Coordinates of N, CA and C in Angstrom, one line a residue:
M1 N 0.8 -1.2 0.0 CA 0.0 0.0 0.0 C 0.9 1.2 0.0
K2 N 0.7 2.1 -1.0 CA 1.5 3.3 -1.1 C 1.3 4.3 0.0
Y3 N 0.1 4.5 0.5 CA -0.2 5.4 1.6 C -1.0 4.7 2.6
D4 N -0.6 4.9 3.9 CA -1.4 4.4 5.0 C -2.5 5.4 5.5
I5 N -2.1 6.7 5.4 CA -3.0 7.7 5.9 C -3.5 8.6 4.8
I6 N -4.8 8.7 4.6 CA -5.3 9.6 3.6 C -6.1 10.7 4.3
M7 N -5.6 11.9 4.2 CA -6.3 13.1 4.8 C -7.2 13.8 3.7
F8 N -8.4 14.0 4.0 CA -9.3 14.6 3.1 C -9.8 16.0 3.6
D9 N -9.9 16.9 2.7 CA -10.6 18.1 3.0 C -12.1 17.7 3.0
A10 N -13.0 18.5 3.6 CA -14.4 18.2 3.6 C -15.2 18.9 2.5
D11 N -15.3 20.2 2.6 CA -16.2 21.0 1.7 C -15.7 21.1 0.3
D12 N -16.5 20.8 -0.6 CA -16.2 20.8 -2.0 C -15.2 19.7 -2.4
T13 N -15.0 18.8 -1.5 CA -14.2 17.6 -1.8 C -15.0 16.4 -1.6
L14 N -15.5 16.2 -0.3 CA -16.4 15.1 0.0 C -17.9 15.6 0.1
F15 N -18.0 16.8 0.5 CA -19.4 17.4 0.7 C -19.7 18.5 -0.3
D16 N -20.9 18.6 -0.7 CA -21.4 19.6 -1.7 C -21.6 20.9 -0.9
F17 N -20.6 21.7 -0.6 CA -20.8 22.9 0.2 C -21.5 23.9 -0.5
K18 N -21.4 24.0 -1.8 CA -22.1 25.0 -2.6 C -23.6 24.9 -2.4
K19 N -24.1 23.7 -2.4 CA -25.5 23.4 -2.2 C -25.9 23.8 -0.7
S20 N -25.1 23.4 0.2 CA -25.4 23.8 1.6 C -25.4 25.3 1.8
E21 N -24.4 26.0 1.3 CA -24.3 27.4 1.4 C -25.5 28.1 0.8
R22 N -25.9 27.6 -0.4 CA -27.1 28.2 -1.1 C -28.3 28.1 -0.3
E23 N -28.6 26.9 0.3 CA -29.8 26.7 1.1 C -29.8 27.5 2.4
A24 N -28.6 27.5 3.1 CA -28.5 28.2 4.3 C -28.7 29.7 4.2
F25 N -28.1 30.2 3.1 CA -28.1 31.7 2.9 C -29.5 32.1 2.6
K26 N -30.2 31.4 1.7 CA -31.6 31.7 1.3 C -32.5 31.7 2.6
N27 N -32.3 30.7 3.4 CA -33.2 30.5 4.6 C -32.9 31.7 5.6
T28 N -31.7 32.1 5.7 CA -31.3 33.2 6.6 C -31.9 34.5 6.1
M29 N -31.7 34.8 4.8 CA -32.3 36.0 4.2 C -33.8 36.1 4.4
G30 N -34.5 34.9 4.3 CA -35.9 34.9 4.5 C -36.3 35.1 5.9
E31 N -35.5 34.6 6.9 CA -35.7 34.8 8.3 C -35.6 36.2 8.7
F32 N -34.8 37.0 8.0 CA -34.6 38.4 8.3 C -35.5 39.3 7.3
N33 N -36.4 38.7 6.6 CA -37.4 39.4 5.8 C -36.7 40.3 4.7
I34 N -35.6 39.8 4.2 CA -34.9 40.5 3.1 C -35.4 39.9 1.8
E35 N -35.9 40.8 0.9 CA -36.4 40.3 -0.4 C -35.2 39.7 -1.1
Y36 N -35.3 38.4 -1.5 CA -34.1 37.7 -2.0 C -34.1 37.4 -3.4
D37 N -32.9 37.8 -4.0 CA -32.6 37.5 -5.4 C -31.3 36.7 -5.4
E38 N -31.4 35.4 -5.7 CA -30.2 34.5 -5.5 C -29.1 35.0 -6.4
N39 N -29.3 35.3 -7.6 CA -28.3 35.7 -8.6 C -27.5 37.0 -8.1
Y40 N -28.2 37.8 -7.4 CA -27.6 39.1 -6.9 C -27.0 38.9 -5.5
H41 N -27.9 38.5 -4.5 CA -27.4 38.5 -3.1 C -26.4 37.4 -2.9
L42 N -26.7 36.2 -3.4 CA -25.7 35.1 -3.1 C -24.4 35.3 -3.7
N43 N -24.3 35.9 -4.9 CA -23.0 36.2 -5.5 C -22.2 37.2 -4.8
I44 N -22.9 38.2 -4.2 CA -22.2 39.2 -3.4 C -21.6 38.5 -2.1
Y45 N -22.5 37.7 -1.5 CA -22.0 37.0 -0.3 C -20.8 36.1 -0.6
K46 N -20.9 35.4 -1.7 CA -19.8 34.4 -2.1 C -18.5 35.2 -2.2
D47 N -18.6 36.4 -2.9 CA -17.4 37.2 -3.1 C -16.8 37.6 -1.7
I48 N -17.6 38.0 -0.8 CA -17.2 38.4 0.5 C -16.6 37.2 1.2
N49 N -17.3 36.1 1.2 CA -16.9 34.9 1.9 C -15.5 34.4 1.4
R50 N -15.4 34.4 0.1 CA -14.1 33.9 -0.5 C -12.9 34.8 0.0
V51 N -13.1 36.1 0.0 CA -12.1 37.0 0.4 C -11.7 36.8 1.9
I52 N -12.7 36.7 2.7 CA -12.5 36.6 4.1 C -11.8 35.3 4.6
W53 N -12.2 34.2 3.9 CA -11.5 32.9 4.2 C -10.1 32.9 3.7
K54 N -9.8 33.6 2.6 CA -8.5 33.8 2.2 C -7.7 34.6 3.2
E55 N -8.3 35.6 3.8 CA -7.7 36.4 4.9 C -7.3 35.5 6.1
L56 N -8.2 34.5 6.3 CA -7.9 33.5 7.4 C -6.7 32.7 7.1
E57 N -6.6 32.2 5.8 CA -5.5 31.4 5.4 C -4.2 32.2 5.6
E58 N -4.2 33.5 5.3 CA -3.0 34.3 5.4 C -2.8 34.9 6.8
G59 N -3.6 34.5 7.8 CA -3.4 34.9 9.1 C -3.8 36.3 9.4
L60 N -4.7 36.9 8.6 CA -5.1 38.3 8.7 C -6.3 38.5 9.5
I61 N -7.0 37.4 9.8 CA -8.2 37.5 10.6 C -8.4 36.2 11.4
T62 N -9.0 36.3 12.6 CA -9.3 35.1 13.3 C -10.6 34.5 12.9
Q63 N -10.8 33.2 13.2 CA -12.1 32.6 12.9 C -13.2 33.2 13.8
K64 N -12.9 33.6 15.0 CA -13.9 34.2 15.9 C -14.4 35.5 15.3
K65 N -13.5 36.3 14.7 CA -13.9 37.5 14.1 C -14.6 37.3 12.8
L66 N -14.1 36.3 12.0 CA -14.7 36.0 10.7 C -16.2 35.7 10.8
K67 N -16.7 35.0 11.8 CA -18.1 34.6 11.9 C -19.0 35.8 11.7
V68 N -18.7 37.0 12.2 CA -19.6 38.1 12.1 C -19.1 39.1 11.1
E69 N -17.8 39.2 10.9 CA -17.3 40.3 10.0 C -17.8 40.1 8.6
R70 N -17.9 38.9 8.2 CA -18.4 38.7 6.8 C -19.8 39.3 6.6
F71 N -20.6 39.2 7.6 CA -22.0 39.7 7.5 C -22.0 41.3 7.7
K72 N -21.0 41.8 8.4 CA -20.9 43.2 8.5 C -20.6 43.8 7.1
R73 N -19.7 43.1 6.4 CA -19.4 43.5 5.1 C -20.6 43.3 4.1
L74 N -21.3 42.3 4.4 CA -22.5 42.0 3.5 C -23.5 43.2 3.7
S75 N -23.8 43.5 5.0 CA -24.7 44.6 5.3 C -24.3 45.9 4.6
Y76 N -23.0 46.2 4.6 CA -22.4 47.4 4.0 C -22.6 47.3 2.4
R77 N -22.3 46.2 1.8 CA -22.4 46.0 0.4 C -23.9 46.1 -0.1
L78 N -24.8 45.5 0.7 CA -26.2 45.5 0.3 C -26.9 46.8 0.6
K79 N -26.3 47.6 1.5 CA -26.9 48.8 2.1 C -28.2 48.5 2.8
V80 N -28.2 47.3 3.5 CA -29.3 46.9 4.3 C -28.9 46.7 5.7
K81 N -29.6 47.3 6.7 CA -29.2 47.2 8.1 C -29.9 46.0 8.7
F82 N -29.1 45.2 9.4 CA -29.6 44.1 10.2 C -28.6 43.8 11.3
D83 N -29.0 43.1 12.3 CA -28.1 42.7 13.4 C -27.1 41.6 12.9
E84 N -25.9 42.0 12.7 CA -24.9 41.1 12.1 C -24.6 39.9 12.9
E85 N -24.6 40.0 14.3 CA -24.4 38.9 15.1 C -25.5 37.9 15.1
K86 N -26.8 38.4 15.1 CA -27.9 37.5 15.0 C -28.0 36.9 13.6
F87 N -27.6 37.6 12.6 CA -27.6 37.1 11.2 C -26.6 36.0 11.1
A88 N -25.4 36.2 11.7 CA -24.4 35.1 11.7 C -24.8 33.9 12.4
E89 N -25.5 34.1 13.6 CA -25.9 32.9 14.3 C -27.0 32.1 13.6
S90 N -27.9 32.8 12.9 CA -28.9 32.2 12.1 C -28.3 31.4 10.9
Y91 N -27.4 32.1 10.3 CA -26.8 31.4 9.1 C -26.0 30.2 9.5
M92 N -25.3 30.2 10.6 CA -24.5 29.1 11.0 C -25.4 27.9 11.4
N93 N -26.6 28.3 12.0 CA -27.6 27.3 12.4 C -28.1 26.6 11.2
H94 N -28.5 27.4 10.2 CA -29.1 26.8 9.0 C -28.0 25.9 8.3
L95 N -26.8 26.4 8.2 CA -25.7 25.7 7.5 C -25.4 24.4 8.2
S96 N -25.5 24.4 9.5 CA -25.1 23.2 10.3 C -26.0 22.0 10.0
Y97 N -27.2 22.3 9.5 CA -28.2 21.2 9.2 C -28.3 21.0 7.7
A98 N -27.4 21.6 6.9 CA -27.4 21.4 5.5 C -26.2 20.6 5.1
S99 N -26.3 19.3 5.2 CA -25.2 18.4 4.9 C -25.5 17.5 3.7
Y100 N -24.7 17.7 2.7 CA -24.9 17.0 1.4 C -23.6 16.3 1.0
V101 N -23.6 15.0 1.0 CA -22.4 14.3 0.6 C -22.4 13.9 -0.9
Y102 N -21.3 14.2 -1.5 CA -21.3 13.8 -3.0 C -21.5 12.3 -3.1
E103 N -22.2 11.9 -4.1 CA -22.5 10.5 -4.3 C -21.2 9.6 -4.4
D104 N -20.2 10.1 -5.1 CA -19.0 9.3 -5.2 C -18.2 9.1 -3.9
S105 N -18.5 10.0 -3.0 CA -17.8 10.0 -1.7 C -18.1 8.7 -0.9
I106 N -19.3 8.3 -0.9 CA -19.8 7.2 -0.1 C -19.1 5.9 -0.5
G107 N -19.2 5.5 -1.8 CA -18.6 4.3 -2.2 C -17.1 4.2 -2.1
L108 N -16.5 5.4 -2.4 CA -15.0 5.5 -2.3 C -14.6 5.3 -0.9
L109 N -15.2 6.0 0.1 CA -14.8 5.9 1.5 C -15.0 4.5 2.1
E110 N -16.2 3.9 1.7 CA -16.5 2.6 2.2 C -15.4 1.6 1.8
E111 N -14.9 1.8 0.6 CA -13.8 0.9 0.1 C -12.5 1.2 0.7
L112 N -12.1 2.5 0.8 CA -10.8 2.9 1.3 C -10.6 2.6 2.7
H113 N -11.6 2.7 3.5 CA -11.4 2.6 5.0 C -11.1 1.2 5.4
K114 N -11.2 0.2 4.5 CA -10.8 -1.2 4.8 C -9.3 -1.3 4.9
N115 N -8.6 -0.5 4.1 CA -7.1 -0.7 4.1 C -6.4 0.6 4.5
N116 N -7.1 1.7 4.6 CA -6.4 3.0 4.9 C -7.0 3.6 6.2
R117 N -6.2 4.4 6.8 CA -6.7 5.2 8.0 C -7.1 6.5 7.4
L118 N -8.3 6.9 7.6 CA -8.9 8.1 6.9 C -9.1 9.2 7.9
I119 N -8.7 10.4 7.5 CA -8.8 11.6 8.3 C -9.5 12.7 7.6
I120 N -10.3 13.6 8.2 CA -10.8 14.8 7.6 C -10.1 16.0 8.3
I121 N -9.6 16.9 7.6 CA -9.1 18.2 8.1 C -9.8 19.3 7.4
T122 N -10.6 20.1 8.1 CA -11.4 21.1 7.5 C -11.2 22.5 8.2
N123 N -11.0 23.5 7.4 CA -11.0 24.9 7.9 C -12.5 25.2 8.0
G124 N -13.0 25.1 9.3 CA -14.4 25.4 9.5 C -14.7 25.8 10.9
L125 N -16.0 26.1 11.1 CA -16.4 26.5 12.4 C -17.0 25.3 13.2
K126 N -16.7 25.2 14.4 CA -17.0 24.0 15.2 C -18.6 23.7 15.2
K127 N -19.3 24.8 15.4 CA -20.8 24.6 15.5 C -21.3 24.0 14.2
V128 N -20.8 24.5 13.1 CA -21.3 24.1 11.8 C -20.8 22.7 11.4
Q129 N -19.5 22.5 11.6 CA -19.0 21.2 11.1 C -19.3 20.0 12.0
D130 N -19.6 20.3 13.3 CA -20.0 19.2 14.2 C -21.3 18.5 13.6
N131 N -22.2 19.3 13.2 CA -23.5 18.7 12.7 C -23.3 18.3 11.3
R132 N -22.7 19.1 10.4 CA -22.6 18.7 9.0 C -21.7 17.6 8.7
I133 N -20.6 17.5 9.5 CA -19.6 16.5 9.2 C -19.5 15.3 10.2
K134 N -19.4 15.7 11.5 CA -19.3 14.7 12.5 C -20.5 13.8 12.7
K135 N -21.7 14.4 12.3 CA -22.9 13.6 12.4 C -23.4 13.1 11.0
S136 N -22.5 13.2 10.0 CA -22.9 12.8 8.6 C -22.9 11.3 8.5
T137 N -23.4 10.9 7.3 CA -23.5 9.4 7.0 C -22.1 8.8 6.8
I138 N -21.1 9.7 6.5 CA -19.8 9.1 6.2 C -18.8 9.3 7.4
A139 N -19.3 9.9 8.5 CA -18.4 10.2 9.6 C -17.8 8.9 10.2
K140 N -18.5 7.8 10.1 CA -18.1 6.5 10.6 C -16.8 6.0 10.0
Y141 N -16.5 6.5 8.8 CA -15.3 6.0 8.1 C -14.0 6.7 8.5
F142 N -14.1 7.7 9.3 CA -12.9 8.5 9.7 C -12.5 8.3 11.1
E143 N -11.2 8.0 11.2 CA -10.6 7.8 12.5 C -10.5 9.1 13.3
Y144 N -10.4 10.2 12.6 CA -10.2 11.5 13.3 C -10.7 12.6 12.4
I145 N -11.5 13.5 12.9 CA -12.0 14.7 12.2 C -11.6 15.9 12.8
V146 N -10.7 16.7 12.1 CA -10.1 17.9 12.7 C -10.8 19.1 12.1
V147 N -11.3 20.0 13.0 CA -12.0 21.2 12.7 C -11.1 22.4 13.1
S148 N -10.7 23.2 12.2 CA -9.7 24.2 12.5 C -10.1 25.1 13.7
E149 N -11.3 25.5 13.8 CA -11.7 26.4 15.0 C -11.4 25.7 16.3
E150 N -11.7 24.4 16.3 CA -11.5 23.6 17.5 C -10.1 23.5 18.0
V151 N -9.2 23.3 17.0 CA -7.8 23.1 17.3 C -7.0 24.5 17.3
K152 N -7.7 25.5 16.8 CA -7.0 26.9 16.8 C -5.9 27.0 15.8
I153 N -6.0 26.1 14.7 CA -5.0 26.2 13.6 C -5.7 26.0 12.3
S154 N -5.3 26.7 11.3 CA -6.0 26.5 10.0 C -5.0 26.1 8.9
K155 N -5.5 25.4 7.9 CA -4.7 25.2 6.7 C -4.5 26.5 6.0
P156 N -3.3 26.8 5.4 CA -2.2 25.9 5.1 C -1.1 25.8 6.2
D157 N -1.4 26.2 7.4 CA -0.4 26.1 8.5 C 0.0 24.6 8.7
P158 N 1.2 24.3 8.5 CA 1.6 22.9 8.7 C 1.4 22.3 10.1
K159 N 1.2 23.2 11.0 CA 0.9 22.7 12.4 C -0.4 21.9 12.5
I160 N -1.3 22.2 11.7 CA -2.6 21.5 11.8 C -2.4 20.0 11.3
F161 N -1.4 19.8 10.4 CA -1.1 18.4 10.0 C -0.3 17.7 11.0
E162 N 0.6 18.5 11.6 CA 1.5 18.0 12.7 C 0.6 17.5 13.9
H163 N -0.4 18.4 14.2 CA -1.3 18.1 15.3 C -2.1 16.8 15.0
T164 N -2.5 16.6 13.8 CA -3.3 15.5 13.4 C -2.5 14.2 13.5
L165 N -1.2 14.2 13.0 CA -0.4 13.0 13.1 C -0.1 12.6 14.5
N166 N 0.2 13.7 15.3 CA 0.5 13.5 16.7 C -0.7 12.8 17.4
N167 N -1.9 13.2 17.1 CA -3.1 12.6 17.7 C -3.4 11.2 17.3
I168 N -2.9 10.8 16.2 CA -3.1 9.4 15.8 C -1.9 8.6 15.9
S169 N -0.8 9.2 16.5 CA 0.4 8.5 16.8 C 1.0 7.9 15.5
Y170 N 1.2 8.7 14.6 CA 1.8 8.3 13.3 C 2.9 9.3 12.9
T171 N 4.0 8.8 12.4 CA 5.2 9.7 12.1 C 5.7 9.6 10.7
D172 N 5.4 8.6 9.9 CA 6.0 8.4 8.6 C 5.2 9.3 7.5
K173 N 5.8 10.5 7.2 CA 5.1 11.4 6.3 C 5.1 10.8 4.9
S174 N 6.0 10.0 4.5 CA 6.0 9.4 3.2 C 4.8 8.5 2.9
K175 N 4.1 8.2 3.9 CA 2.9 7.3 3.7 C 1.6 8.1 4.0
V176 N 1.7 9.4 3.8 CA 0.5 10.3 4.1 C 0.2 11.0 2.8
L177 N -1.1 11.1 2.5 CA -1.6 11.8 1.3 C -2.7 12.8 1.7
M178 N -2.6 14.0 1.2 CA -3.6 15.0 1.5 C -4.4 15.2 0.2
V179 N -5.8 15.1 0.3 CA -6.6 15.3 -0.9 C -7.6 16.4 -0.6
G180 N -7.6 17.4 -1.6 CA -8.5 18.5 -1.4 C -8.7 19.3 -2.6
D181 N -9.7 20.2 -2.6 CA -10.0 21.0 -3.8 C -9.3 22.4 -3.9
S182 N -8.7 22.8 -2.7 CA -8.1 24.1 -2.7 C -6.6 24.1 -2.8
L183 N -6.1 24.7 -3.8 CA -4.6 24.8 -4.0 C -4.0 25.6 -2.8
T184 N -4.6 26.7 -2.4 CA -4.0 27.6 -1.5 C -4.1 27.0 0.0
S185 N -5.1 26.2 0.2 CA -5.3 25.7 1.6 C -4.9 24.3 1.7
D186 N -5.5 23.3 1.0 CA -5.2 21.9 1.1 C -3.9 21.5 0.5
I187 N -3.6 21.9 -0.7 CA -2.4 21.5 -1.4 C -1.2 22.3 -0.8
Q188 N -1.3 23.6 -0.7 CA -0.2 24.3 -0.1 C 0.1 23.9 1.3
G189 N -0.9 23.6 2.1 CA -0.8 23.1 3.4 C 0.0 21.8 3.5
G190 N -0.4 20.8 2.6 CA 0.3 19.6 2.5 C 1.8 19.7 2.1
I191 N 2.0 20.6 1.2 CA 3.4 20.9 0.7 C 4.2 21.5 1.9
N192 N 3.6 22.4 2.6 CA 4.2 23.1 3.7 C 4.7 22.0 4.8
F193 N 3.8 21.0 4.9 CA 4.1 19.9 5.9 C 5.1 18.9 5.4
G194 N 5.2 18.8 4.1 CA 6.1 17.8 3.5 C 5.5 16.5 3.2
I195 N 4.2 16.5 2.8 CA 3.6 15.3 2.4 C 3.1 15.4 1.0
D196 N 2.8 14.2 0.4 CA 2.2 14.2 -1.0 C 0.8 14.8 -1.0
T197 N 0.4 15.3 -2.1 CA -0.9 16.0 -2.2 C -1.6 15.6 -3.5
C198 N -2.9 15.6 -3.4 CA -3.8 15.3 -4.6 C -4.8 16.4 -4.7
W199 N -4.8 17.1 -5.8 CA -5.7 18.2 -6.1 C -7.0 17.7 -6.7
F200 N -8.1 17.8 -6.1 CA -9.4 17.4 -6.6 C -9.9 18.6 -7.4
N201 N -9.9 18.5 -8.7 CA -10.2 19.6 -9.6 C -11.3 19.2 -10.6
P202 N -12.6 19.0 -10.1 CA -13.6 18.5 -11.0 C -14.0 19.4 -12.2
E203 N -13.7 20.7 -12.0 CA -14.0 21.7 -13.1 C -12.8 21.8 -14.1
K204 N -11.8 21.1 -13.8 CA -10.6 21.1 -14.7 C -10.1 22.5 -14.9
I205 N -9.9 23.2 -13.8 CA -9.4 24.6 -13.8 C -7.9 24.5 -14.1
V206 N -7.4 25.4 -15.0 CA -6.0 25.4 -15.3 C -5.2 26.0 -14.1
N207 N -4.2 25.3 -13.7 CA -3.4 25.7 -12.5 C -2.3 26.7 -13.0
T208 N -2.6 28.0 -12.7 CA -1.6 29.0 -13.1 C -0.7 29.5 -12.0
T209 N -0.8 28.8 -10.8 CA -0.1 29.2 -9.7 C 1.3 28.4 -9.6
E210 N 2.1 28.7 -8.6 CA 3.3 28.0 -8.4 C 3.1 26.8 -7.5
I211 N 1.9 26.6 -7.1 CA 1.6 25.5 -6.2 C 1.4 24.2 -7.0
K212 N 2.3 23.2 -6.8 CA 2.2 22.0 -7.7 C 1.9 20.8 -6.9
P213 N 0.7 20.3 -7.0 CA 0.3 19.0 -6.3 C 1.0 17.8 -6.9
T214 N 1.2 16.8 -6.1 CA 1.8 15.5 -6.5 C 0.9 14.9 -7.6
Y215 N -0.4 14.9 -7.4 CA -1.4 14.3 -8.3 C -2.5 15.3 -8.6
E216 N -3.3 15.1 -9.6 CA -4.5 15.9 -9.9 C -5.5 14.9 -10.4
I217 N -6.7 15.1 -9.9 CA -7.9 14.2 -10.4 C -9.1 15.1 -10.6
A218 N -9.9 14.7 -11.5 CA -11.2 15.4 -11.8 C -12.4 14.7 -11.3
N219 N -12.2 13.4 -10.8 CA -13.2 12.6 -10.3 C -12.7 11.9 -9.0
L220 N -13.4 11.8 -8.0 CA -12.9 11.2 -6.8 C -12.6 9.7 -7.0
I221 N -13.3 9.1 -7.9 CA -13.0 7.7 -8.1 C -11.6 7.4 -8.6
E222 N -11.0 8.5 -9.3 CA -9.7 8.4 -9.8 C -8.6 8.2 -8.7
L223 N -9.0 8.5 -7.5 CA -8.1 8.4 -6.4 C -7.7 6.9 -6.2
K224 N -8.5 6.0 -6.5 CA -8.2 4.6 -6.4 C -7.0 4.2 -7.2
S225 N -6.9 4.8 -8.4 CA -5.7 4.4 -9.3 C -4.4 4.9 -8.7
I226 N -4.5 6.0 -7.9 CA -3.3 6.5 -7.3 C -2.8 5.6 -6.2
L227 N -3.8 5.1 -5.4 CA -3.5 4.3 -4.2 C -3.2 2.9 -4.6

């Protein structure tokens, strides 16, 4: 077996986060009686959210501040006043119950867990990920699920990978593979830690960065050929 440990990102790798986000955001906007146009409002929120999670990766903001700050920015962009803290709480509540696993994930994990030790490492908020991931139908396949807010470290910081291996008492980095959809978070994090990486790229985006994964796949099932 080429790899003993397979570390997976969660959202947009094993879970359909876009669907979860879309549903949670729509429900929150409705709860606050804001007339909702998905093409307009959701795209603005996605832009804000993408930027702020990038700031987290770069160490420019804490996850505690991120929870509310993104909705402060949303209120400003939309020119609509609402209680940002209550909006954040509502959104996280709706998101925590919106768990959608990609169909390919289930069969793949069922097969892999027989011969590999499986881990999830996610840059996420504890309240949200506890319900969406730790209570999901695929949680049983994972030896350890690491949520960045819980351990106070986020990808691409190599310390989150070090923390993970320490907690499962494993030291051979040459037998560890990180699989994820984000070049800047999952792949860069794995490279920073000195392990092999596999970029899950279902949309076949051209990689114009200097971040070079060990492998690239467009379908999760392709992972079996690597292993």
